[in-house]
Amino acid sequence: YMSKSRINGMVLYVGESANLKVRINRHRAEGRPFANRNTTIFWIPLDNRSTSASRRKIERRLIKQHKPKFNRNSGGGGRIARRRIRHG
């Protein structure tokens, strides 16, 4: 998804999410400047066969293309895999 400024049309943020509504609401609750009333959210609908890796690839391409102000890195990192350690 992309967050664009309603004032000048610039892409402010590019992200990837399996559940866009939850993600945008989290951004708003955290007071992120790219998720307020002065922005419009655009998204690319993908079929159910898309993988997290394919979505991150699209995210990285869009970040490289638009160079959004609020992306801290080149995107596509995804979540860090965590291993559960059993004790006992």
Coordinates of N, CA, C and O in Angstrom, one line a residue, residues 2-81:
M2 N 0.3 2.4 -0.4 CA 1.0 3.6 -0.5 C 0.1 4.7 0.2 O -1.1 4.7 0.0
S3 N 0.8 5.6 0.9 CA 0.1 6.7 1.5 C 0.6 7.9 0.7 O 1.8 8.2 0.6
K4 N -0.4 8.6 0.1 CA -0.1 9.8 -0.7 C -0.7 11.1 0.0 O -1.8 11.0 0.5
S5 N 0.1 12.2 -0.2 CA -0.4 13.5 0.3 C -1.5 14.0 -0.5 O -1.5 13.9 -1.8
R6 N -2.6 14.4 0.1 CA -3.7 15.0 -0.6 C -3.4 16.4 -1.1 O -4.0 17.0 -2.0
I7 N -2.4 17.0 -0.5 CA -2.0 18.4 -0.8 C -1.1 18.4 -2.1 O -1.4 19.2 -3.0
N8 N -0.1 17.6 -2.2 CA 0.8 17.7 -3.3 C 0.9 16.4 -4.1 O 1.7 16.3 -5.1
G9 N 0.2 15.3 -3.7 CA 0.3 14.0 -4.4 C 1.5 13.2 -4.2 O 1.6 12.1 -4.8
M10 N 2.4 13.6 -3.4 CA 3.7 12.9 -3.2 C 3.4 11.6 -2.4 O 2.6 11.6 -1.4
V11 N 4.1 10.5 -2.7 CA 4.1 9.3 -1.9 C 4.8 9.5 -0.6 O 6.0 9.9 -0.7
L12 N 4.2 9.4 0.5 CA 4.8 9.6 1.8 C 5.3 8.3 2.5 O 6.3 8.3 3.2
Y13 N 4.7 7.2 2.2 CA 5.0 5.9 2.8 C 4.6 4.8 1.9 O 3.5 4.8 1.3
V14 N 5.4 3.7 1.9 CA 5.0 2.5 1.2 C 5.1 1.4 2.2 O 6.1 1.3 2.9
G15 N 4.1 0.5 2.2 CA 4.2 -0.6 3.2 C 3.5 -1.9 2.6 O 3.0 -1.8 1.5
E16 N 3.6 -2.9 3.4 CA 3.1 -4.2 3.0 C 2.4 -4.8 4.1 O 2.8 -4.7 5.3
S17 N 1.2 -5.3 3.9 CA 0.4 -5.9 5.0 C -0.6 -6.9 4.5 O -1.2 -6.7 3.4
A18 N -0.8 -8.0 5.2 CA -1.8 -9.0 4.9 C -3.2 -8.5 5.3 O -4.2 -8.8 4.7
N19 N -3.2 -7.6 6.3 CA -4.5 -7.0 6.8 C -4.4 -5.5 6.8 O -4.0 -4.9 7.8
L20 N -4.7 -4.9 5.7 CA -4.5 -3.4 5.5 C -5.3 -2.6 6.6 O -4.8 -1.7 7.1
K21 N -6.5 -3.0 6.8 CA -7.4 -2.2 7.8 C -6.7 -2.1 9.1 O -6.6 -1.1 9.7
V22 N -6.2 -3.3 9.6 CA -5.6 -3.3 10.9 C -4.3 -2.5 10.9 O -4.0 -1.7 11.9
R23 N -3.5 -2.6 9.9 CA -2.3 -1.9 9.8 C -2.5 -0.4 9.8 O -1.8 0.4 10.5
I24 N -3.4 0.1 8.9 CA -3.7 1.5 8.8 C -4.2 2.1 10.2 O -3.8 3.1 10.6
N25 N -5.1 1.3 10.8 CA -5.6 1.8 12.1 C -4.5 1.8 13.2 O -4.5 2.7 14.0
R26 N -3.5 0.9 13.1 CA -2.4 1.0 14.0 C -1.5 2.2 13.7 O -1.1 2.9 14.7
H27 N -1.3 2.5 12.5 CA -0.5 3.7 12.1 C -1.3 5.0 12.7 O -0.6 5.9 13.2
R28 N -2.6 5.0 12.5 CA -3.3 6.2 13.0 C -3.3 6.3 14.5 O -3.1 7.4 15.1
A29 N -3.4 5.2 15.2 CA -3.3 5.2 16.7 C -2.0 5.6 17.2 O -1.9 6.3 18.2
E30 N -0.9 5.3 16.4 CA 0.4 5.7 16.8 C 0.7 7.2 16.4 O 1.8 7.7 16.6
G31 N -0.2 7.8 15.7 CA -0.1 9.2 15.3 C 0.9 9.4 14.1 O 1.5 10.5 14.0
R32 N 1.1 8.4 13.3 CA 2.0 8.6 12.2 C 1.5 9.6 11.2 O 0.3 9.6 10.8
P33 N 2.4 10.5 10.7 CA 2.0 11.6 9.9 C 1.5 11.2 8.5 O 0.8 11.9 7.8
F34 N 1.8 10.0 8.1 CA 1.4 9.5 6.8 C 0.1 8.7 6.8 O -0.3 8.1 5.8
A35 N -0.6 8.8 8.0 CA -1.9 8.1 8.1 C -2.9 9.0 8.7 O -3.7 8.6 9.6
N36 N -2.9 10.2 8.3 CA -3.9 11.2 8.8 C -4.9 11.6 7.8 O -4.9 11.1 6.7
R37 N -5.7 12.6 8.1 CA -6.7 13.1 7.2 C -6.2 13.8 5.9 O -6.9 13.9 4.9
N38 N -5.0 14.1 5.9 CA -4.4 14.8 4.7 C -3.7 13.8 3.8 O -3.0 14.2 2.9
T39 N -4.0 12.5 4.0 CA -3.4 11.5 3.1 C -4.5 10.6 2.5 O -5.6 10.5 3.1
T40 N -4.2 10.0 1.5 CA -5.0 9.0 0.8 C -4.2 7.7 0.7 O -3.1 7.7 0.4
I41 N -4.9 6.6 1.0 CA -4.2 5.3 1.0 C -4.6 4.6 -0.3 O -5.8 4.5 -0.7
F42 N -3.6 4.1 -1.1 CA -3.8 3.4 -2.3 C -3.2 2.0 -2.1 O -2.2 1.8 -1.4
W43 N -3.8 1.0 -2.7 CA -3.3 -0.4 -2.5 C -3.4 -1.1 -3.8 O -4.1 -0.8 -4.7
I44 N -2.6 -2.2 -3.9 CA -2.5 -3.0 -5.0 C -3.2 -4.4 -4.6 O -2.6 -5.1 -3.8
P45 N -4.4 -4.7 -5.2 CA -5.0 -5.9 -4.8 C -4.2 -7.1 -5.4 O -3.9 -7.1 -6.5
L46 N -4.0 -8.1 -4.5 CA -3.3 -9.3 -5.0 C -4.2 -10.5 -4.7 O -5.0 -10.5 -3.9
D47 N -3.9 -11.6 -5.5 CA -4.7 -12.8 -5.2 C -4.3 -13.5 -4.0 O -3.2 -13.2 -3.4
N48 N -5.0 -14.5 -3.6 CA -4.6 -15.3 -2.4 C -3.4 -16.1 -2.6 O -2.9 -16.7 -1.6
R49 N -2.9 -16.2 -3.8 CA -1.7 -17.0 -4.0 C -0.4 -16.2 -3.8 O 0.7 -16.7 -3.8
S50 N -0.5 -14.9 -3.5 CA 0.7 -14.1 -3.3 C 1.3 -14.5 -1.9 O 0.6 -14.9 -1.0
T51 N 2.6 -14.4 -1.9 CA 3.3 -14.8 -0.7 C 3.9 -13.5 0.0 O 3.9 -12.4 -0.7
S52 N 4.3 -13.6 1.2 CA 4.9 -12.5 1.9 C 6.1 -12.0 1.1 O 6.3 -10.8 1.0
A53 N 6.9 -12.9 0.6 CA 8.1 -12.6 -0.2 C 7.7 -11.8 -1.4 O 8.4 -10.8 -1.8
S54 N 6.7 -12.2 -2.1 CA 6.3 -11.5 -3.4 C 5.8 -10.1 -3.0 O 6.0 -9.1 -3.8
R55 N 5.0 -10.0 -1.9 CA 4.5 -8.6 -1.5 C 5.7 -7.7 -1.1 O 5.7 -6.5 -1.4
R56 N 6.7 -8.3 -0.4 CA 7.9 -7.5 0.0 C 8.7 -7.0 -1.2 O 9.2 -5.9 -1.3
K57 N 8.7 -7.9 -2.3 CA 9.4 -7.5 -3.5 C 8.7 -6.3 -4.2 O 9.4 -5.4 -4.6
I58 N 7.4 -6.3 -4.2 CA 6.7 -5.2 -4.7 C 6.9 -3.9 -3.9 O 7.1 -2.8 -4.4
E59 N 6.9 -4.1 -2.6 CA 7.2 -3.0 -1.6 C 8.5 -2.4 -1.9 O 8.7 -1.1 -2.0
R60 N 9.6 -3.2 -2.0 CA 10.9 -2.7 -2.3 C 11.0 -1.9 -3.6 O 11.6 -0.8 -3.7
R61 N 10.3 -2.4 -4.7 CA 10.3 -1.8 -6.0 C 9.6 -0.4 -5.9 O 10.1 0.6 -6.4
L62 N 8.5 -0.3 -5.1 CA 7.8 1.0 -5.0 C 8.6 2.0 -4.2 O 8.6 3.2 -4.5
I63 N 9.3 1.5 -3.1 CA 10.1 2.4 -2.3 C 11.3 3.0 -3.2 O 11.6 4.1 -3.1
K64 N 11.9 2.1 -4.0 CA 12.9 2.5 -4.8 C 12.4 3.5 -5.9 O 13.1 4.5 -6.2
Q65 N 11.2 3.3 -6.4 CA 10.7 4.2 -7.4 C 10.3 5.6 -6.9 O 10.5 6.6 -7.5
H66 N 9.6 5.6 -5.7 CA 9.0 6.8 -5.2 C 9.9 7.5 -4.1 O 9.6 8.7 -3.8
K67 N 10.8 6.8 -3.5 CA 11.6 7.4 -2.4 C 10.8 8.1 -1.4 O 11.0 9.3 -1.1
P68 N 9.8 7.4 -0.7 CA 9.0 8.1 0.3 C 9.7 8.6 1.5 O 10.7 8.1 2.0
K69 N 9.2 9.8 1.9 CA 9.8 10.5 3.1 C 9.8 9.7 4.4 O 10.8 9.8 5.1
F70 N 8.8 8.9 4.6 CA 8.7 8.3 5.9 C 9.1 6.8 6.0 O 9.0 6.2 7.0
N71 N 9.6 6.3 4.9 CA 10.2 4.9 5.0 C 11.6 5.0 5.5 O 12.5 5.8 4.9
R72 N 12.0 4.3 6.6 CA 13.3 4.4 7.2 C 14.3 3.6 6.4 O 15.5 3.9 6.5
N73 N 13.9 2.6 5.7 CA 14.9 1.8 5.0 C 14.3 1.4 3.6 O 13.2 1.9 3.2
S74 N 14.9 0.5 2.9 CA 14.4 0.1 1.6 C 13.3 -0.9 1.6 O 12.8 -1.3 0.6
G75 N 12.8 -1.2 2.8 CA 11.6 -2.0 2.9 C 11.8 -3.5 2.6 O 12.9 -3.9 2.3
G76 N 10.8 -4.3 2.8 CA 10.8 -5.7 2.5 C 11.5 -6.5 3.5 O 11.7 -7.7 3.3
G77 N 11.7 -6.0 4.7 CA 12.4 -6.8 5.7 C 11.4 -7.8 6.3 O 11.9 -8.9 6.7
G78 N 10.2 -7.5 6.4 CA 9.2 -8.4 7.0 C 9.5 -8.6 8.5 O 10.3 -7.9 9.1
R79 N 8.8 -9.5 9.1 CA 9.0 -9.8 10.5 C 10.2 -10.7 10.7 O 10.5 -11.6 9.9
I80 N 10.8 -10.5 11.8 CA 12.0 -11.4 12.2 C 11.4 -12.7 12.7 O 10.6 -12.8 13.6
A81 N 12.0 -13.8 12.1 CA 11.5 -15.1 12.6 C 12.0 -15.4 14.0 O 13.2 -15.1 14.3

